[in-house]
Coordinates of C-alpha atoms in Angstrom, one line a residue:
X571 CA 12.0 -66.4 -76.9
X572 CA 15.4 -65.4 -78.3
X573 CA 15.7 -62.5 -76.1
X574 CA 17.1 -64.8 -73.6
X575 CA 18.5 -67.4 -76.0
X576 CA 22.3 -66.5 -75.2
X577 CA 22.4 -65.8 -71.1
X578 CA 19.7 -69.1 -71.1
X579 CA 23.2 -71.3 -70.5
X580 CA 24.8 -69.3 -68.1
X581 CA 24.3 -69.1 -64.3
X582 CA 25.7 -65.6 -63.7
X583 CA 22.9 -64.5 -65.9
X584 CA 20.2 -65.4 -63.7
X585 CA 22.7 -65.4 -60.5
X586 CA 22.1 -61.3 -58.7
X587 CA 25.1 -59.3 -60.0
X588 CA 28.1 -59.4 -56.9
X589 CA 26.7 -57.5 -54.1
X590 CA 23.2 -56.8 -55.3
X591 CA 20.6 -56.5 -52.5
X592 CA 17.7 -59.3 -52.3
X593 CA 14.9 -57.8 -54.0
X594 CA 12.6 -56.7 -51.4
X595 CA 10.0 -59.2 -50.2
X596 CA 6.3 -58.5 -51.7
X597 CA 4.2 -57.3 -48.5
X598 CA 1.4 -59.7 -48.3
X599 CA -2.0 -57.3 -49.1
X600 CA -3.9 -56.3 -47.1
X601 CA -7.4 -56.8 -48.6
X602 CA -8.5 -58.8 -51.5
X603 CA -9.4 -56.9 -53.8
X604 CA -10.1 -60.4 -56.3
X605 CA -14.2 -61.4 -54.8
X606 CA -14.8 -57.6 -55.2
X607 CA -13.8 -57.0 -59.0
X608 CA -17.2 -57.6 -59.9
X609 CA -18.1 -54.0 -57.6
X610 CA -17.5 -50.5 -59.5
X611 CA -14.4 -48.7 -58.1
X612 CA -16.7 -45.8 -57.0
X613 CA -19.5 -47.9 -54.8
X614 CA -15.8 -48.4 -52.4
X615 CA -13.7 -45.6 -53.9
X616 CA -16.0 -42.2 -53.9
X617 CA -14.3 -39.0 -55.5
X618 CA -14.8 -37.6 -51.4
X619 CA -12.6 -34.4 -52.7
X620 CA -13.0 -33.3 -56.1
X621 CA -10.3 -30.4 -56.1
X622 CA -8.0 -32.2 -53.7
X623 CA -9.1 -35.6 -55.7
X624 CA -8.5 -37.6 -52.1
X625 CA -10.0 -40.9 -52.6
X626 CA -12.5 -42.0 -49.5
X627 CA -11.1 -45.0 -48.3
X628 CA -13.7 -47.6 -47.5
X629 CA -15.1 -48.3 -43.8
X630 CA -13.9 -44.8 -42.4
X631 CA -17.4 -43.6 -42.0
X632 CA -18.8 -46.3 -40.0
X633 CA -17.7 -48.5 -42.0
X634 CA -19.5 -46.9 -44.7
X635 CA -20.5 -49.1 -47.4
X636 CA -18.9 -52.1 -46.7
X637 CA -22.1 -52.8 -43.6
X638 CA -24.2 -53.1 -46.6
X639 CA -27.1 -55.4 -46.2
X640 CA -25.5 -57.4 -49.3
X641 CA -22.0 -56.6 -48.5
X642 CA -20.9 -58.0 -45.2
X643 CA -23.4 -56.2 -42.9
X644 CA -23.8 -59.7 -41.2
X645 CA -20.6 -59.6 -40.5
X646 CA -20.9 -56.3 -38.5
X647 CA -23.9 -57.6 -36.7
X648 CA -22.0 -60.1 -35.2
X649 CA -19.5 -60.8 -32.7
X650 CA -15.9 -59.3 -33.7
X651 CA -14.2 -62.4 -36.0
X652 CA -12.4 -62.7 -39.0
X653 CA -13.5 -60.3 -41.1
X654 CA -12.4 -57.1 -38.1
X655 CA -8.8 -58.1 -38.8
X656 CA -8.4 -57.4 -41.9
X657 CA -8.2 -53.6 -40.9
X658 CA -7.5 -53.7 -37.5
X659 CA -5.3 -55.2 -35.0
X660 CA -7.7 -56.1 -32.9
X661 CA -10.9 -55.6 -31.9
X662 CA -12.8 -54.0 -28.5
X663 CA -16.9 -54.5 -28.9
X664 CA -17.2 -52.8 -26.3
X665 CA -15.8 -49.5 -27.2
X666 CA -14.1 -49.1 -24.6
X667 CA -10.1 -49.1 -25.9
X668 CA -9.3 -47.8 -30.0
X669 CA -9.3 -51.0 -32.2
X670 CA -6.0 -50.2 -33.7
X671 CA -5.9 -50.5 -38.1
X672 CA -3.6 -52.8 -39.3
X673 CA -0.2 -50.7 -40.2
X674 CA -0.5 -50.1 -45.0
X675 CA 1.6 -52.6 -46.4
X676 CA 4.2 -50.7 -48.5
X677 CA 4.1 -50.7 -52.5
X678 CA 5.3 -54.0 -53.7
X679 CA 8.8 -54.7 -53.7
X680 CA 11.1 -51.7 -55.5
X681 CA 10.3 -49.6 -58.1
X682 CA 13.4 -50.1 -60.9
X683 CA 13.5 -46.0 -61.3
X684 CA 11.4 -44.2 -58.8
X685 CA 7.7 -42.3 -60.4
X686 CA 6.8 -38.9 -59.7
X687 CA 3.4 -39.8 -61.0
X688 CA 0.6 -38.0 -59.9
X689 CA -2.8 -40.1 -59.2
X690 CA -4.0 -36.9 -57.7
X691 CA -4.1 -34.8 -61.1
X692 CA -6.1 -38.4 -62.8
X693 CA -8.7 -38.9 -61.2
X694 CA -10.2 -34.9 -60.8
X695 CA -12.8 -35.8 -63.1
X696 CA -13.5 -32.2 -63.7
X697 CA -10.6 -30.5 -64.4
X698 CA -9.4 -33.3 -67.1
X699 CA -12.0 -32.7 -68.5
X700 CA -11.7 -28.6 -69.3
X701 CA -8.3 -29.6 -70.3
X702 CA -7.8 -32.7 -72.3
X703 CA -12.0 -33.2 -72.8
X704 CA -12.4 -36.1 -71.6
X705 CA -11.4 -38.4 -68.1
X706 CA -9.9 -41.7 -66.6
X707 CA -11.9 -44.3 -64.5
X708 CA -9.8 -46.3 -62.4
X709 CA -11.0 -49.5 -64.3
X710 CA -8.8 -47.7 -67.2
X711 CA -5.7 -47.9 -65.7
X712 CA -6.5 -51.2 -63.1
X713 CA -7.6 -54.1 -64.8
X714 CA -9.5 -56.0 -61.8
X715 CA -8.8 -60.2 -62.2
X716 CA -11.5 -62.2 -60.1
X717 CA -8.0 -64.5 -59.1
X718 CA -5.6 -61.6 -58.5
X719 CA -5.5 -60.6 -54.4
X720 CA -4.9 -56.7 -55.7
X721 CA -5.5 -55.1 -58.9
X722 CA -3.3 -54.9 -61.2
X723 CA -0.6 -52.0 -61.0
X724 CA -0.4 -50.0 -64.6
X725 CA 3.3 -50.1 -66.6
X726 CA 4.2 -48.3 -69.2
X727 CA 1.8 -49.4 -71.7
X728 CA -1.1 -48.6 -69.9
X729 CA 0.7 -45.0 -69.6
X730 CA 0.9 -45.1 -73.6
X731 CA -3.0 -45.4 -74.3
X732 CA -2.3 -41.8 -73.8
X733 CA 0.0 -40.4 -73.4
X734 CA 2.0 -41.7 -76.9
X735 CA 2.7 -39.3 -79.8
X736 CA 0.0 -40.0 -81.7
X737 CA -2.2 -39.4 -79.0
X738 CA -1.0 -37.2 -76.3
X739 CA -3.0 -33.9 -75.7
X740 CA -1.3 -30.3 -75.8
X741 CA 0.4 -30.2 -72.4
X742 CA 0.6 -34.3 -71.4
X743 CA 3.7 -35.4 -71.2
X744 CA 4.9 -38.1 -74.1
X745 CA 6.4 -41.7 -73.8
X746 CA 9.5 -40.9 -74.9
X747 CA 9.5 -37.2 -71.8
X748 CA 11.2 -40.4 -69.8
X749 CA 12.4 -37.0 -66.9
X750 CA 8.8 -35.7 -66.8
X751 CA 8.6 -39.1 -64.7
X752 CA 11.0 -40.5 -63.7
X753 CA 12.6 -37.0 -62.2
X754 CA 15.4 -38.7 -59.9
X755 CA 18.1 -41.9 -60.4
X756 CA 18.0 -42.1 -56.3
X757 CA 17.0 -45.7 -54.8
X758 CA 17.1 -46.6 -58.1
X759 CA 17.7 -50.9 -57.3
X760 CA 19.8 -52.2 -59.2
X761 CA 18.4 -54.6 -62.1
X762 CA 18.8 -58.0 -63.5
X763 CA 17.8 -59.9 -67.0
X764 CA 14.8 -60.6 -67.3
X765 CA 14.9 -64.4 -68.2
X766 CA 12.3 -66.9 -70.1
X767 CA 12.6 -70.0 -68.7
X768 CA 10.8 -73.0 -68.5
X769 CA 11.3 -74.8 -71.5
X770 CA 13.8 -72.8 -73.3
X771 CA 16.8 -74.7 -74.5
X772 CA 20.0 -72.9 -76.1
X773 CA 23.4 -73.6 -76.3
X774 CA 26.2 -71.2 -76.5
X775 CA 28.6 -74.5 -78.5
X776 CA 25.7 -74.1 -81.5
X777 CA 26.3 -70.2 -82.2
X778 CA 30.3 -70.2 -82.5
X779 CA 29.8 -70.6 -86.6
X780 CA 27.2 -70.1 -89.0
X781 CA 26.0 -72.5 -91.7
X782 CA 28.8 -70.8 -93.7
X783 CA 31.4 -71.7 -91.4
X784 CA 31.5 -68.3 -90.7
X785 CA 32.5 -66.8 -87.1
X786 CA 29.7 -65.3 -85.1
X787 CA 31.1 -62.9 -83.2
X788 CA 30.1 -61.7 -79.4
X789 CA 28.9 -58.7 -80.3
X790 CA 26.6 -59.6 -83.6
X791 CA 23.8 -60.9 -80.4
X792 CA 25.0 -58.6 -77.1
X793 CA 25.2 -55.8 -78.4
X794 CA 27.0 -53.8 -75.5
X795 CA 29.7 -56.0 -75.2
X796 CA 32.0 -53.5 -74.9
X797 CA 30.8 -51.1 -72.3
X798 CA 30.3 -54.0 -69.7
X799 CA 32.3 -54.6 -67.0
X800 CA 31.5 -58.7 -66.7
X801 CA 30.2 -61.0 -68.3
X802 CA 27.0 -61.2 -65.9
X803 CA 26.6 -57.9 -66.1
X804 CA 25.6 -57.8 -70.2
X805 CA 22.2 -57.7 -71.5
X806 CA 20.2 -60.4 -73.6
X807 CA 20.6 -59.7 -76.9
X808 CA 17.4 -58.7 -78.6
X809 CA 14.9 -60.4 -80.4
X810 CA 15.9 -58.9 -83.6
X811 CA 19.4 -59.9 -83.0
X812 CA 18.0 -63.9 -83.9
X813 CA 15.8 -63.0 -86.1
X814 CA 18.8 -61.5 -88.4
X815 CA 20.7 -64.9 -88.1
X816 CA 17.5 -67.6 -87.8
X817 CA 15.7 -66.4 -91.1
X818 CA 18.7 -66.0 -93.1
X819 CA 18.9 -69.3 -95.1
X820 CA 22.1 -68.6 -95.8
X821 CA 23.7 -68.6 -92.0
X822 CA 20.9 -71.0 -90.4
X823 CA 19.5 -74.4 -92.0
X824 CA 15.3 -73.4 -92.7
X825 CA 14.6 -76.5 -90.2
X826 CA 16.1 -73.7 -87.3
X827 CA 14.5 -71.6 -88.6
X828 CA 12.2 -68.4 -85.9
X829 CA 9.1 -70.5 -87.5
X830 CA 10.2 -73.6 -85.9
X831 CA 9.2 -73.1 -82.5
X832 CA 11.2 -76.3 -81.0
X833 CA 14.6 -74.9 -82.3
X834 CA 14.4 -72.8 -79.0
X835 CA 11.4 -74.5 -76.8
X836 CA 11.3 -77.9 -75.4
X837 CA 7.6 -78.2 -75.4
X838 CA 5.5 -76.8 -78.1
X839 CA 2.1 -75.2 -76.8
X840 CA -1.0 -75.9 -77.8
X841 CA -2.1 -72.4 -78.8
X842 CA 0.8 -71.4 -80.5
X843 CA -1.3 -72.5 -83.8
X844 CA 1.2 -72.2 -86.9
X845 CA 2.5 -68.9 -87.4
X846 CA 5.3 -67.3 -84.7
X847 CA 4.7 -64.2 -82.4
X848 CA 5.4 -60.7 -84.4
X849 CA 8.8 -60.2 -82.2
X850 CA 10.0 -63.5 -83.7
X851 CA 9.5 -62.8 -87.3
X852 CA 11.4 -59.5 -89.6
X853 CA 9.6 -56.7 -89.8
X854 CA 8.3 -57.1 -93.7
X855 CA 6.7 -60.9 -92.8
X856 CA 3.1 -60.0 -92.6
X857 CA -0.2 -60.9 -94.3
X858 CA -0.4 -59.3 -97.6
X859 CA -4.3 -57.4 -97.1
X860 CA -2.0 -55.7 -93.8
X861 CA -1.4 -52.8 -95.8
X862 CA -1.1 -48.8 -94.8
X863 CA -5.2 -48.7 -95.4
X864 CA -5.3 -51.5 -93.7
X865 CA -4.3 -50.3 -90.4
X866 CA -7.7 -48.3 -90.1
X867 CA -9.9 -50.4 -92.3
X868 CA -10.0 -53.8 -90.9
X869 CA -13.2 -53.9 -88.4
X870 CA -15.1 -56.0 -91.4
X871 CA -12.7 -58.9 -91.1
X872 CA -11.8 -58.9 -87.3
X873 CA -15.6 -59.1 -87.3
X874 CA -15.8 -62.5 -89.9
X875 CA -12.4 -63.6 -89.6
X876 CA -11.9 -62.6 -85.9
X877 CA -9.8 -66.2 -85.2
X878 CA -7.7 -65.4 -87.8
X879 CA -6.3 -62.2 -86.4
X880 CA -6.3 -63.6 -82.6
X881 CA -3.6 -66.1 -83.7
X882 CA -0.9 -63.3 -83.9
X883 CA -2.5 -60.4 -82.5
X884 CA -3.4 -62.2 -79.2
X885 CA -2.3 -66.1 -78.9
X886 CA 1.4 -65.6 -80.4
X887 CA 2.1 -61.8 -79.8
X888 CA 4.2 -62.4 -77.1
X889 CA 3.0 -61.0 -74.4
X890 CA -0.7 -61.7 -71.9
X891 CA -2.0 -58.0 -73.2
X892 CA -5.0 -57.5 -75.8
X893 CA -2.7 -56.3 -78.9
X894 CA -5.8 -54.5 -80.3
X895 CA -5.6 -52.6 -77.1
X896 CA -1.9 -50.6 -78.3
X897 CA -4.4 -48.7 -81.1
X898 CA -8.3 -49.2 -79.7
X899 CA -7.2 -47.5 -76.4
X900 CA -4.9 -44.7 -77.9
X901 CA -6.4 -43.5 -80.8
X902 CA -11.0 -43.2 -80.5
X903 CA -13.4 -44.3 -83.1
X904 CA -13.8 -42.9 -86.6
X905 CA -16.9 -42.2 -85.0
X906 CA -16.2 -40.4 -81.7
X907 CA -16.1 -36.9 -83.8
X908 CA -16.6 -33.4 -81.5
X909 CA -20.1 -33.1 -81.6
X910 CA -20.3 -37.1 -79.9
X911 CA -20.8 -36.7 -76.6
X912 CA -23.0 -33.7 -76.7
X913 CA -25.3 -35.1 -78.7
X914 CA -25.0 -38.5 -80.3
X915 CA -23.8 -41.1 -77.6
X916 CA -27.0 -41.5 -75.7
X917 CA -29.7 -43.1 -78.3
X918 CA -25.9 -45.6 -79.3
X919 CA -25.1 -46.3 -76.1
X920 CA -29.1 -47.4 -75.2
X921 CA -28.8 -49.9 -78.9
X922 CA -25.6 -50.8 -78.6
X923 CA -24.4 -50.6 -74.5
X924 CA -21.7 -53.9 -75.5
X925 CA -20.0 -52.3 -78.0
X926 CA -19.8 -49.0 -75.4
X927 CA -18.4 -51.7 -72.5
X928 CA -15.4 -52.4 -74.4
X929 CA -13.0 -49.2 -73.9
X930 CA -16.1 -47.9 -71.1
X931 CA -16.9 -49.0 -67.6
X932 CA -19.8 -48.1 -65.9
X933 CA -18.1 -44.8 -63.6
X934 CA -16.7 -43.1 -66.8
X935 CA -20.6 -43.0 -67.6
X936 CA -20.8 -42.0 -63.7
X937 CA -18.6 -38.8 -63.9
X938 CA -20.5 -37.2 -66.1
X939 CA -23.9 -37.9 -65.8
X940 CA -23.9 -37.6 -62.4
X941 CA -23.5 -33.9 -63.2
X942 CA -26.8 -32.0 -63.8
X943 CA -27.7 -31.6 -67.9
X944 CA -26.9 -28.4 -68.6
X945 CA -30.4 -28.3 -70.3
X946 CA -31.0 -27.9 -66.4
X947 CA -29.3 -24.8 -66.4
X948 CA -29.7 -22.6 -64.6
X949 CA -31.1 -25.0 -62.0
X950 CA -33.7 -22.5 -60.6
X951 CA -35.2 -21.5 -63.5
X952 CA -35.5 -25.5 -64.6
X953 CA -37.0 -26.2 -60.9
X954 CA -39.4 -23.8 -61.0
X955 CA -41.0 -24.5 -63.8
X956 CA -38.9 -24.3 -66.9
X957 CA -38.4 -28.3 -66.8
X958 CA -42.4 -28.6 -68.3
X959 CA -41.8 -28.3 -71.4
X960 CA -38.8 -30.6 -71.8
X961 CA -40.3 -33.5 -69.6
X962 CA -43.4 -33.3 -71.9
X963 CA -41.6 -33.9 -75.7
X964 CA -39.7 -36.6 -73.6
X965 CA -40.6 -38.4 -70.6
X966 CA -38.3 -40.8 -70.6
X967 CA -35.4 -38.7 -71.1
X968 CA -36.3 -37.5 -67.6
X969 CA -37.3 -40.9 -66.0
X970 CA -33.6 -41.8 -67.0
X971 CA -32.5 -40.5 -63.6
X972 CA -35.6 -39.2 -61.6
X973 CA -37.6 -41.5 -60.0
X974 CA -41.2 -40.2 -61.1
X975 CA -42.7 -41.0 -57.4
X976 CA -39.6 -40.0 -55.8
X977 CA -38.5 -36.7 -57.5
X978 CA -41.9 -35.6 -59.2
X979 CA -45.1 -36.3 -57.1
X980 CA -43.8 -36.6 -53.3
X981 CA -41.2 -32.8 -53.1
X982 CA -43.9 -31.2 -56.1
X983 CA -47.0 -32.5 -57.7
X984 CA -48.6 -33.9 -54.5
X985 CA -50.0 -37.2 -56.6
X986 CA -51.1 -37.7 -60.3
X987 CA -53.9 -35.4 -61.5

C-alpha cells in the first residue's frame, strides 16, 4: 500500500518518462498450457538428451505424444482443423507440400535486465544430483495454473528457494551476487514506477506537516530525491517510510495508523481480517509466541490454528505467493537427513503421500525412480539370477516397478510353476 502513497496522485508517476519507448507488446501464446495443467511436464517434455539437457518439443516425433488416445487422436484422424493451426501455418493433407510451423513467439515483454540463466544446467538431473545432492523438477519453478495460458515465469522469489545464502549449495551463486545472472545492462528497458492502483487514495496536501505541526520534509519519504533530475524520475517511497510516521502517535493520530486500512484504501477487502500486512507494520509487531525458537517449532500451532496463521502469512502478506514457501522451499524438513533418500523415504511416501506432494511433483520422483536401483547393479548379474533372493524376501518391492506377466513370466520364467 504505502510504497505508492506519495506517487498515487501525481500523474507524472503513472506516465512513462519523457522519451522512453513504449513497453513491448505481449505476444499471444501459441500453446494453451492452462488446459494441460493436470498433465505432468515430462509426459510432453521428456529429457531427450541428458548431456545437453535439450527438452523435446511435443509433437516433434510424428506428433507424439499429442496423438495419444486420451489426448487428441480423434483430431489427428480427421481432416485438418483448428488443432493443426496451433503449430502449423497451413496443412496439406496430401503431404505434397510442407506444413510450415508457426514462428514461435519471443519471450513476453522486455526484460528489465537481461539474465544469463542456464535452463540446461538446471534440468540435468544426474549432474545436479552429483553436484549438490538434489535436482529440480519443472513444477518447482514453473507453477501451472488452469486459468493461465502458459506456466508462470519464475522470478527472484522462486530462485531464492535454492539460492538464498542459507540454502545455496557449494558453488551456486547467492541471491546477493547479482552479476552471476545479470551480466550486462545492454538492452535494458527503462523502468517505470510500479504503483498500486484501484482503491488507493493519497493527498500530498495532507502530508505537509505532522500532528505536532512539524514540517514533513520530502526526503523523509523520497530518500533518493537528491540524485534525480526531475520529479517523475524519483522512486515511490518504501512502505517503511509510511510506517515510521503512521505508527508514531506523536506524529499521526491513532485513527490514521497503518492498521486502519481505510486511511489509504477506499474499499476495504473482506479478506483483510483484523491485521495489516506485514509490510505495513513495524518490525517489532509480531505475536508474543513468535520467538526465535518458534521459527523451527511451529508445526503444531500451524495444524491446530491454521486460519490464525493465514491472516498474516497468506491473506495479508501483500503477495499472491504462499509465504510459507519462503522457508519451506529453502529449508529441508528436519527428518530429511543424510540417509533419508537412500533408506527412509519409501515407507513414509507410501503412508504419507499427501505430505510429499506438498513440495514434490510426480516428475521429481520419476527422475530417480526411472533409474535402476542400486540393488540391481551390476545389471547382468542381477538379471541372471541375482534377483531371486530379493524377490523372495520382498516381492511387493519388485511389483512397484515391474509387471509380473510382462517382465517376469514372458521373458524368463515361462509361466506359473
